[in-house]
Short mmCIF file of C-alpha atoms and ligand atoms in Angstrom, two decimals:
data_model
loop_
_atom_site.label_atom_id
_atom_site.label_comp_id
_atom_site.label_asym_id
_atom_site.label_seq_id
_atom_site.Cartn_x
_atom_site.Cartn_y
_atom_site.Cartn_z
CA UNK A 1 -42.46 -34.52 -3.19
CA UNK A 2 -41.00 -30.76 -3.88
CA UNK A 3 -42.28 -27.80 -2.65
CA UNK A 4 -41.98 -24.84 -5.38
CA UNK A 5 -40.77 -21.91 -3.94
CA UNK A 6 -42.55 -18.93 -5.99
CA UNK A 7 -40.00 -16.76 -7.69
CA UNK A 8 -39.18 -13.21 -5.41
CA UNK A 9 -40.90 -14.73 -2.12
CA UNK A 10 -37.12 -15.16 -0.44
CA UNK A 11 -36.23 -11.42 -1.28
CA UNK A 12 -39.60 -9.86 -0.17
CA UNK A 13 -39.57 -11.21 3.03
CA UNK A 14 -35.74 -10.34 3.52
CA UNK A 15 -36.23 -7.29 2.73
CA UNK A 16 -39.49 -7.13 5.20
CA UNK A 17 -37.35 -9.00 7.64
CA UNK A 18 -34.76 -6.53 7.69
CA UNK A 19 -37.45 -3.68 7.73
CA UNK A 20 -38.65 -5.11 10.69
CA UNK A 21 -35.62 -5.52 12.43
CA UNK A 22 -34.56 -2.10 11.36
CA UNK A 23 -37.81 -0.10 12.65
CA UNK A 24 -38.35 -2.57 15.62
CA UNK A 25 -42.43 -1.51 14.93
CA UNK A 26 -44.50 -2.02 18.26
CA UNK A 27 -47.29 -3.35 16.11
CA UNK A 28 -46.09 -5.56 13.51
CA UNK A 29 -49.62 -7.03 11.72
CA UNK A 30 -49.93 -2.72 11.45
CA UNK A 31 -46.07 -2.30 10.16
CA UNK A 32 -46.71 -5.38 7.25
CA UNK A 33 -50.00 -4.12 6.26
CA UNK A 34 -48.45 -0.54 5.40
CA UNK A 35 -45.37 -1.96 4.08
CA UNK A 36 -46.70 -4.15 1.74
CA UNK A 37 -49.38 -1.52 0.64
CA UNK A 38 -46.58 0.79 -0.63
CA UNK A 39 -44.90 -2.02 -2.22
CA UNK A 40 -47.93 -2.82 -3.89
CA UNK A 41 -48.66 1.09 -4.69
CA UNK A 42 -45.07 1.22 -6.02
CA UNK A 43 -45.59 -1.61 -8.06
CA UNK A 44 -48.72 -0.38 -9.66
CA UNK A 45 -46.79 2.95 -10.13
CA UNK A 46 -43.99 1.26 -12.34
CA UNK A 47 -46.21 -0.69 -14.30
CA UNK A 48 -48.18 2.18 -15.65
CA UNK A 49 -44.92 4.00 -16.38
CA UNK A 50 -44.55 0.80 -18.53
CA UNK A 51 -40.96 0.66 -17.31
CA UNK A 52 -41.11 -2.67 -15.72
CA UNK A 53 -42.36 -5.66 -17.92
CA UNK A 54 -42.24 -8.26 -15.49
CA UNK A 55 -44.54 -6.72 -12.49
CA UNK A 56 -42.94 -9.26 -9.53
CA UNK A 57 -41.22 -7.04 -7.16
CA UNK A 58 -37.21 -6.59 -7.73
CA UNK A 59 -35.49 -8.40 -5.10
CA UNK A 60 -33.87 -5.67 -2.87
CA UNK A 61 -36.91 -2.84 -3.66
CA UNK A 62 -38.77 -2.32 -0.93
CA UNK A 63 -40.01 0.04 1.54
CA UNK A 64 -37.65 2.16 3.68
CA UNK A 65 -39.88 3.73 6.23
CA UNK A 66 -37.12 4.95 8.25
CA UNK A 67 -35.32 6.69 5.94
CA UNK A 68 -38.82 8.04 4.64
CA UNK A 69 -39.84 9.47 7.92
CA UNK A 70 -36.12 11.10 8.46
CA UNK A 71 -37.22 12.48 5.20
CA UNK A 72 -33.60 11.22 4.02
CA UNK A 73 -34.25 12.53 0.12
CA UNK A 74 -33.44 10.11 -2.50
CA UNK A 75 -30.22 12.67 -3.48
CA UNK A 76 -28.57 11.07 -0.69
CA UNK A 77 -28.65 7.86 -2.22
CA UNK A 78 -28.35 8.55 -5.68
CA UNK A 79 -25.56 6.95 -8.22
CA UNK A 80 -22.01 7.86 -9.03
CA UNK A 81 -22.08 10.20 -12.38
CA UNK A 82 -21.39 7.29 -14.65
CA UNK A 83 -24.68 5.34 -13.66
CA UNK A 84 -27.79 6.13 -15.80
CA UNK A 85 -30.42 4.79 -12.84
CA UNK A 86 -33.54 5.09 -14.56
CA UNK A 87 -35.07 5.01 -11.25
CA UNK A 88 -33.80 8.16 -9.94
CA UNK A 89 -37.11 9.55 -8.84
CA UNK A 90 -38.06 6.53 -6.97
CA UNK A 91 -40.05 7.58 -3.90
CA UNK A 92 -39.03 4.60 -1.65
CA UNK A 93 -35.62 3.57 -0.87
CA UNK A 94 -34.90 -0.15 -0.66
CA UNK A 95 -33.37 -0.98 2.42
CA UNK A 96 -30.93 -3.72 1.97
CA UNK A 97 -28.70 -4.13 4.79
CA UNK A 98 -26.03 -6.90 4.10
CA UNK A 99 -24.51 -7.72 7.08
CA UNK A 100 -28.13 -9.95 7.63
CA UNK A 101 -27.88 -11.16 4.31
CA UNK A 102 -24.67 -12.90 4.07
CA UNK A 103 -23.15 -13.53 0.38
CA UNK A 104 -22.37 -17.27 -0.69
CA UNK A 105 -18.53 -17.76 -1.29
CA UNK A 106 -17.29 -16.05 -4.39
CA UNK A 107 -13.63 -17.00 -4.15
CA UNK A 108 -10.96 -14.82 -6.16
CA UNK A 109 -14.01 -13.32 -8.47
CA UNK A 110 -12.29 -11.05 -10.88
CA UNK A 111 -11.54 -7.27 -9.45
CA UNK A 112 -14.00 -5.30 -11.89
CA UNK A 113 -16.33 -2.66 -10.04
CA UNK A 114 -18.07 -1.62 -13.25
CA UNK A 115 -19.39 -4.94 -13.12
CA UNK A 116 -21.44 -4.32 -9.85
CA UNK A 117 -24.74 -2.54 -11.53
CA UNK A 118 -26.84 -5.04 -9.52
CA UNK A 119 -25.33 -3.33 -6.36
CA UNK A 120 -25.37 0.15 -7.92
CA UNK A 121 -29.15 -0.16 -8.10
CA UNK A 122 -29.56 -0.70 -4.51
CA UNK A 123 -30.55 1.85 -1.91
CA UNK A 124 -27.64 4.15 0.07
CA UNK A 125 -27.69 2.35 3.32
CA UNK A 126 -27.97 5.06 6.07
CA UNK A 127 -27.62 4.46 9.97
CA UNK A 128 -28.84 7.21 11.67
CA UNK A 129 -26.52 8.59 14.73
CA UNK A 130 -26.75 11.25 17.58
CA UNK A 131 -24.18 13.85 17.58
CA UNK A 132 -22.08 12.34 20.27
CA UNK A 133 -21.81 9.22 18.32
CA UNK A 134 -20.93 11.01 14.76
CA UNK A 135 -18.59 12.56 16.54
CA UNK A 136 -16.65 9.54 17.86
CA UNK A 137 -17.08 7.88 14.48
CA UNK A 138 -15.48 10.52 12.97
CA UNK A 139 -12.84 10.86 15.56
CA UNK A 140 -12.34 6.98 14.90
CA UNK A 141 -11.89 7.27 11.23
CA UNK A 142 -9.60 10.61 11.16
CA UNK A 143 -6.68 7.99 10.25
CA UNK A 144 -8.46 5.37 8.36
CA UNK A 145 -6.27 5.43 5.26
CA UNK A 146 -8.81 3.95 3.07
CA UNK A 147 -10.80 7.11 3.71
CA UNK A 148 -8.52 9.34 3.08
CA UNK A 149 -8.53 9.98 -0.71
CA UNK A 150 -12.81 10.08 -0.34
CA UNK A 151 -14.22 13.41 -1.53
CA UNK A 152 -16.50 15.32 1.32
CA UNK A 153 -19.68 13.72 -0.41
CA UNK A 154 -18.31 9.99 -0.68
CA UNK A 155 -17.19 10.54 3.07
CA UNK A 156 -20.33 11.47 4.11
CA UNK A 157 -22.12 8.61 2.41
CA UNK A 158 -19.70 6.33 4.07
CA UNK A 159 -20.17 8.08 7.80
CA UNK A 160 -24.14 7.67 7.39
CA UNK A 161 -23.73 4.23 6.02
CA UNK A 162 -21.44 2.99 9.49
CA UNK A 163 -22.71 1.61 12.55
CA UNK A 164 -21.83 0.87 15.95
CA UNK A 165 -20.67 -2.72 17.31
CA UNK A 166 -19.59 -3.25 20.60
CA UNK A 167 -16.99 -6.24 21.09
CA UNK A 168 -16.90 -8.68 24.14
CA UNK A 169 -13.84 -10.32 25.36
CA UNK A 170 -13.30 -12.93 23.35
CA UNK A 171 -15.66 -12.48 21.03
CA UNK A 172 -15.22 -13.62 16.65
CA UNK A 173 -15.33 -10.33 14.64
CA UNK A 174 -14.16 -12.19 11.96
CA UNK A 175 -13.48 -15.81 11.26
CA UNK A 176 -11.46 -16.74 8.51
CA UNK A 177 -12.84 -18.53 5.58
CA UNK A 178 -16.47 -16.74 6.08
CA UNK A 179 -17.82 -14.36 3.27
CA UNK A 180 -17.41 -10.71 4.39
CA UNK A 181 -20.35 -8.41 5.33
CA UNK A 182 -18.69 -5.38 6.88
CA UNK A 183 -15.36 -3.42 6.89
CA UNK A 184 -14.54 -2.84 10.60
CA UNK A 185 -12.87 0.76 12.02
CA UNK A 186 -11.89 0.40 15.66
CA UNK A 187 -12.75 2.74 18.04
CA UNK A 188 -11.26 1.17 21.29
CA UNK A 189 -10.20 -2.11 22.35
CA UNK A 190 -7.59 -4.76 21.60
CA UNK A 191 -7.97 -7.61 18.45
CA UNK A 192 -5.52 -10.33 17.76
CA UNK A 193 -5.20 -11.36 14.39
CA UNK A 194 -5.15 -15.03 13.53
CA UNK A 195 -4.32 -17.14 10.15
CA UNK A 196 -4.25 -20.78 10.24
CA UNK A 197 -1.21 -22.77 9.47
CA UNK A 198 -1.82 -26.39 8.70
CA UNK A 199 -5.34 -26.20 10.40
CA UNK A 200 -4.18 -24.35 13.36
CA UNK A 201 -5.06 -20.82 14.40
CA UNK A 202 -1.24 -18.66 14.72
CA UNK A 203 -1.32 -15.73 16.19
CA UNK A 204 0.21 -12.79 13.52
CA UNK A 205 -0.60 -9.72 14.80
CA UNK A 206 -2.61 -7.55 16.88
CA UNK A 207 -4.52 -4.10 16.45
CA UNK A 208 -4.06 -1.94 19.42
CA UNK A 209 -6.93 0.92 20.09
CA UNK A 210 -6.56 1.50 16.68
CA UNK A 211 -7.01 0.45 12.85
CA UNK A 212 -9.33 -1.06 10.72
CA UNK A 213 -10.01 -4.18 9.48
CA UNK A 214 -11.82 -6.42 7.12
CA UNK A 215 -11.15 -4.84 3.86
CA UNK A 216 -9.75 -7.72 1.73
CA UNK A 217 -12.85 -9.90 1.35
CA UNK A 218 -14.73 -7.02 0.47
CA UNK A 219 -12.16 -5.74 -1.83
CA UNK A 220 -11.33 -8.73 -3.83
CA UNK A 221 -14.75 -11.27 -3.10
CA UNK A 222 -12.48 -13.27 -1.27
CA UNK A 223 -13.57 -15.60 1.97
CA UNK A 224 -11.71 -13.85 4.81
CA UNK A 225 -8.08 -14.04 4.73
CA UNK A 226 -7.75 -13.73 8.85
CA UNK A 227 -9.29 -14.39 12.12
CA UNK A 228 -10.04 -11.34 14.24
CA UNK A 229 -10.77 -11.76 18.24
CA UNK A 230 -11.53 -9.23 20.76
CA UNK A 231 -8.83 -9.51 23.70
CA UNK A 232 -10.98 -7.06 25.89
CA UNK A 233 -14.34 -5.52 25.46
CA UNK A 234 -13.84 -2.94 22.82
CA UNK A 235 -16.01 -0.28 20.29
CA UNK A 236 -15.73 -0.71 16.70
CA UNK A 237 -18.03 1.11 13.61
CA UNK A 238 -19.44 -1.21 10.76
CA UNK A 239 -19.20 -0.48 7.13
CA UNK A 240 -21.49 -3.03 4.99
CA UNK A 241 -20.25 -4.57 2.35
CA UNK A 242 -22.58 -2.64 -0.41
CA UNK A 243 -21.41 0.99 0.53
CA UNK A 244 -17.80 -0.61 1.23
CA UNK A 245 -18.00 -1.84 -2.52
CA UNK A 246 -19.72 1.11 -4.18
CA UNK A 247 -17.36 3.65 -2.76
CA UNK A 248 -14.38 2.65 -1.38
CA UNK A 249 -13.85 -0.35 -4.50
CA UNK A 250 -14.88 2.21 -7.19
CA UNK A 251 -12.19 5.03 -5.79
CA UNK A 252 -9.35 2.37 -5.94
CA UNK A 253 -10.15 1.31 -9.36
CA UNK A 254 -10.00 5.30 -10.21
CA UNK A 255 -6.43 4.98 -7.96
CA UNK A 256 -5.18 2.33 -10.07
CA UNK A 257 -5.34 3.95 -13.35
CA UNK A 258 -3.88 7.00 -11.61
CA UNK A 259 -0.99 5.38 -10.37
CA UNK A 260 -0.06 2.09 -12.14
CA UNK A 261 2.35 3.94 -14.11
CA UNK A 262 4.33 5.53 -11.18
CA UNK A 263 4.21 2.18 -9.41
CA UNK A 264 5.98 -0.20 -12.03
CA UNK A 265 8.45 2.62 -11.87
CA UNK A 266 9.04 2.14 -8.14
CA UNK A 267 12.37 -0.05 -7.83
CA UNK A 268 11.18 -0.86 -4.18
CA UNK A 269 8.40 -2.84 -5.57
CA UNK A 270 10.22 -4.92 -8.17
CA UNK A 271 10.22 -8.52 -6.77
CA UNK A 272 5.83 -8.05 -6.76
CA UNK A 273 3.98 -9.76 -8.91
CA UNK A 274 2.04 -7.38 -10.97
CA UNK A 275 -1.02 -8.37 -9.00
CA UNK A 276 0.71 -7.63 -5.94
CA UNK A 277 1.80 -4.38 -6.99
CA UNK A 278 -1.76 -3.17 -7.36
CA UNK A 279 -2.95 -4.70 -4.05
CA UNK A 280 -0.43 -2.05 -3.10
CA UNK A 281 -1.90 0.77 -4.81
CA UNK A 282 -5.72 -0.24 -3.23
CA UNK A 283 -3.86 0.37 0.51
CA UNK A 284 -2.16 3.43 -0.72
CA UNK A 285 -3.67 7.06 0.07
CA UNK A 286 -2.08 10.33 -0.90
CA UNK A 287 -1.18 13.11 1.99
CA UNK A 288 0.27 16.26 0.54
CA UNK A 289 2.40 18.57 2.93
CA UNK A 290 3.29 22.24 2.65
CA UNK A 291 6.75 23.50 2.89
CA UNK A 292 8.69 22.78 6.13
CA UNK A 293 5.78 20.41 8.21
CA UNK A 294 6.90 17.79 9.89
CA UNK A 295 6.02 14.35 8.26
CA UNK A 296 7.76 12.37 10.61
CA UNK A 297 9.23 13.35 14.21
CA UNK A 298 12.35 11.27 15.21
CA UNK A 299 11.35 9.26 18.66
CA UNK A 300 7.45 8.77 17.87
CA UNK A 301 5.69 5.32 17.42
CA UNK A 302 5.78 4.36 13.75
CA UNK A 303 2.50 4.01 12.30
CA UNK A 304 2.82 4.40 8.47
CA UNK A 305 5.25 4.04 5.08
CA UNK A 306 5.77 6.81 2.78
CA UNK A 307 6.49 6.94 -1.00
CA UNK A 308 7.59 10.33 -2.62
CA UNK A 309 5.10 11.16 -5.64
CA UNK A 310 6.62 14.04 -6.18
CA UNK A 311 8.82 17.05 -3.98
CA UNK A 312 11.38 16.63 -1.66
CA UNK A 313 11.82 15.63 1.76
CA UNK A 314 14.33 16.11 4.09
CA UNK A 315 15.54 13.75 6.50
CA UNK A 316 17.24 14.93 9.70
CA UNK A 317 18.68 13.44 12.90
CA UNK A 318 19.19 14.87 16.09
CA UNK A 319 22.61 15.15 17.74
CA UNK A 320 24.40 16.47 21.03
CA UNK A 321 26.45 19.35 20.05
CA UNK A 322 29.62 18.06 21.95
CA UNK A 323 30.16 15.10 23.92
CA UNK A 324 28.67 16.91 27.34
CA UNK A 325 26.07 19.49 25.58
CA UNK A 326 22.81 18.14 26.44
CA UNK A 327 21.32 20.75 23.87
CA UNK A 328 20.74 18.98 20.73
CA UNK A 329 20.82 20.28 17.14
CA UNK A 330 19.31 18.63 13.94
CA UNK A 331 21.54 17.33 11.24
CA UNK A 332 20.55 16.83 7.97
CA UNK A 333 21.39 13.57 6.62
CA UNK A 334 19.78 12.56 3.55
CA UNK A 335 17.08 13.88 1.04
CA UNK A 336 14.32 11.74 -0.69
CA UNK A 337 12.83 12.52 -4.12
CA UNK A 338 10.11 11.16 -6.47
CA UNK A 339 10.07 7.28 -6.11
CA UNK A 340 12.16 6.88 -3.32
CA UNK A 341 10.58 5.60 0.24
CA UNK A 342 11.04 6.68 3.85
CA UNK A 343 9.77 5.57 7.01
CA UNK A 344 10.38 1.92 6.59
CA UNK A 345 13.22 1.97 9.21
CA UNK A 346 10.77 2.04 12.49
CA UNK A 347 8.41 -0.43 10.80
CA UNK A 348 10.97 -3.50 9.77
CA UNK A 349 12.62 -3.03 13.39
CA UNK A 350 9.25 -2.78 15.45
CA UNK A 351 11.36 0.55 17.18
CA UNK A 352 10.62 4.40 17.13
CA UNK A 353 11.58 6.58 14.27
CA UNK A 354 15.08 6.80 13.88
CA UNK A 355 15.07 10.40 12.08
CA UNK A 356 12.64 13.04 11.17
CA UNK A 357 11.13 13.98 7.94
CA UNK A 358 10.14 17.82 6.34
CA UNK A 359 8.84 18.81 3.20
CA UNK A 360 10.77 20.87 1.01
CA UNK A 361 8.53 22.81 -0.64
CA UNK A 362 4.96 20.95 -1.40
CA UNK A 363 5.25 17.44 -1.19
CA UNK A 364 2.76 14.59 -2.49
CA UNK A 365 3.17 10.99 -0.72
CA UNK A 366 1.46 7.88 -1.26
CA UNK A 367 1.42 6.78 2.68
CA UNK A 368 0.81 3.02 3.55
CA UNK A 369 -0.53 1.67 7.10
CA UNK A 370 1.57 -0.57 9.05
CA UNK A 371 -0.41 -3.61 8.46
CA UNK A 372 -0.42 -3.30 4.93
CA UNK A 373 3.11 -2.73 4.82
CA UNK A 374 3.58 -6.25 7.02
CA UNK A 375 1.23 -7.96 4.55
CA UNK A 376 1.99 -6.68 1.56
CA UNK A 377 5.68 -5.41 1.06
CA UNK A 378 7.24 -9.14 2.68
CA UNK A 379 8.64 -9.81 -0.52
CA UNK A 380 10.76 -6.23 -0.85
CA UNK A 381 12.36 -6.78 3.13
CA UNK A 382 15.53 -7.96 0.90
CA UNK A 383 15.63 -4.45 -0.67
CA UNK A 384 14.82 -2.72 2.33
CA UNK A 385 17.15 -4.30 4.85
CA UNK A 386 19.98 -3.82 2.21
CA UNK A 387 19.19 -0.06 2.31
CA UNK A 388 19.02 0.05 6.04
CA UNK A 389 22.49 -1.63 6.30
CA UNK A 390 23.54 1.08 4.16
CA UNK A 391 22.16 3.76 6.70
CA UNK A 392 24.46 2.24 9.18
CA UNK A 393 28.05 2.63 7.03
CA UNK A 394 26.56 6.44 6.29
CA UNK A 395 26.25 6.81 9.66
CA UNK A 396 29.44 5.69 10.92
CA UNK A 397 30.80 8.27 8.03
CA UNK A 398 28.92 10.78 9.47
CA UNK A 399 28.98 10.86 13.08
CA UNK A 400 30.97 7.90 13.86
CA UNK A 401 29.53 5.04 15.41
CA UNK A 402 26.11 5.64 17.44
CA UNK A 403 24.34 3.58 19.76
CA UNK A 404 20.90 5.18 18.65
CA UNK A 405 20.95 3.22 15.14
CA UNK A 406 22.75 0.20 15.97
CA UNK A 407 19.83 -0.59 18.08
CA UNK A 408 17.18 -0.05 15.49
CA UNK A 409 19.20 -2.41 13.14
CA UNK A 410 19.44 -4.90 15.38
P1 1OR B 1 -10.62 -9.56 5.54
O1 1OR B 1 -11.43 -9.28 4.68
O2 1OR B 1 -9.79 -10.40 4.72
C1 1OR B 1 -9.92 -10.51 7.62
O3 1OR B 1 -10.70 -10.04 6.69
C2 1OR B 1 -8.88 -9.52 7.95
O4 1OR B 1 -7.74 -9.33 8.74
C3 1OR B 1 -8.68 -8.98 6.76
O5 1OR B 1 -9.70 -8.63 5.75
C4 1OR B 1 -7.41 -7.51 6.81
O6 1OR B 1 -7.91 -6.83 7.08
C5 1OR B 1 -7.11 -8.43 8.29
N1 1OR B 1 -3.02 -10.91 6.28
C6 1OR B 1 -4.60 -11.19 5.91
N2 1OR B 1 -5.60 -10.30 6.65
C7 1OR B 1 -4.80 -9.49 7.54
C8 1OR B 1 -3.69 -9.93 8.09
C9 1OR B 1 -2.96 -10.69 7.40
N3 1OR B 1 -3.55 -8.67 9.02
C10 1OR B 1 -5.00 -8.27 9.51
N4 1OR B 1 -5.43 -8.68 8.11
N5 1OR B 1 -1.53 -10.42 7.78
C11 1OR B 1 -0.56 -10.20 9.20
C12 1OR B 1 0.12 -9.01 8.84
C13 1OR B 1 0.53 -8.55 9.97
C14 1OR B 1 -0.59 -11.32 6.73
C15 1OR B 1 -0.95 -12.81 7.46
C16 1OR B 1 0.35 -14.17 6.60
P1 1OR B 2 12.03 5.63 10.04
O1 1OR B 2 10.83 4.72 10.25
O2 1OR B 2 12.94 5.48 11.42
C1 1OR B 2 12.77 7.90 9.71
O3 1OR B 2 11.38 7.52 10.39
C2 1OR B 2 13.29 7.43 8.29
O4 1OR B 2 14.00 8.51 7.93
C3 1OR B 2 13.53 6.41 8.33
O5 1OR B 2 13.10 5.24 9.07
C4 1OR B 2 14.19 6.39 7.49
O6 1OR B 2 13.49 5.68 5.77
C5 1OR B 2 14.75 7.43 7.00
N1 1OR B 2 19.43 6.76 9.07
C6 1OR B 2 18.27 6.39 9.54
N2 1OR B 2 16.98 6.48 8.53
C7 1OR B 2 17.22 7.42 7.48
C8 1OR B 2 18.42 7.60 7.05
C9 1OR B 2 19.66 7.17 7.89
N3 1OR B 2 18.39 7.94 5.93
C10 1OR B 2 16.98 8.06 5.74
N4 1OR B 2 16.27 7.62 6.57
N5 1OR B 2 20.97 7.03 7.25
C11 1OR B 2 21.69 7.03 8.50
C12 1OR B 2 21.98 8.22 9.60
C13 1OR B 2 23.09 9.06 9.42
C14 1OR B 2 21.17 7.45 6.17
C15 1OR B 2 22.06 8.79 5.43
C16 1OR B 2 22.30 8.65 4.07
#
């Protein structure tokens, strides 16, 4: 005998369950009564407006008590300019919090955020925060490159949607091959990265109290590419898949259009396939530096790689004035202009910055974080290493041999 599940039942119960979990009501029955009454009211209203031929509640369209109670108006939750959503004056904001509803695996689905119309109709996710939480969140997100190109409104939508998660030692935050639910920003804690090789987890890297992970599955609708395990107790900020796709992925589509032509001209990236070059664009952010502003400081720990989009960058190195002299002077050693890159040496050698970099006039750079650099630019390593070998030759010409750079190219 087969039991027929009425259409819409699963979505209805899921939305209700999510709302119960969010609101934690003391009186479940009373809550249910209010919830379904409001749902019915809305359906009646919709039917009377005649914009819904089929009166069954639409999946995900439910009642959000928290947001209503907090008077979070629907402006916060409206779609981007291009969306012609007919529900703009909707009183109720439907809560669909994707971390509760795991998606079926959609492997290597074509990248086309414009197809995400269904997602656009969902309401915006909001997790209320205390001032203290918001401050910590802002601090944790300050250097996240994926957030760098967002405008103020997009950034506050992201911050509103993020929620806190404390991890325990040994906890698997992400398991390779799972579906993607959240993007994670690290506030504190160490996290190991494992990738399966012949079925065995191989440690390929680690996050140490900074950075973010979990963007790939959400960007490309692919299963998780790595396993992330908390090495120590830690604190994470999570961004749900829906908000991530609406804001970050859409933003990336614009970025691709903007940078496609420029990226194609970069000699460094010629060893990459077109799709790989587009993935590079996805993780790049732009940063503008004013005249004389320091971009890199010699001796610092390296976290980013730079490509000059416009303007000139002066590379300098410190050296003692005389053999005995303790005082150091800064000597110009190179200039980078449009299409050239810098800041790769420390990332390749895992050493502190070998030189400093300063903006000459206003400079616009494309910036990539170290993890994306390691993940995406492997095929470009030959070109970079050849260049690094050149640094050594020039170093000898300029200064005579220097132990400083010799250890960098080891
Ligand atoms: P995700 O959504 O696929 C796992 O979930 C996350 O681990 C992934 O997004 C990245 O954010 C993060 N290869 C793939 N994913 C990585 C890697 C990585 N490192 C971090 N993640 N590699 C290591 C590069 C240092 C390449 C290994 C071959
Ligand atoms: P980084 O990560 O060490 C400073 O940060 C960057 O300056 C470095 O990567 C290179 O990208 C860039 N020696 C060392 N670094 C250089 C040099 C260089 N030129 C550019 N960078 N040269 C030899 C030193 C006299 C090149 C001289 C032309």
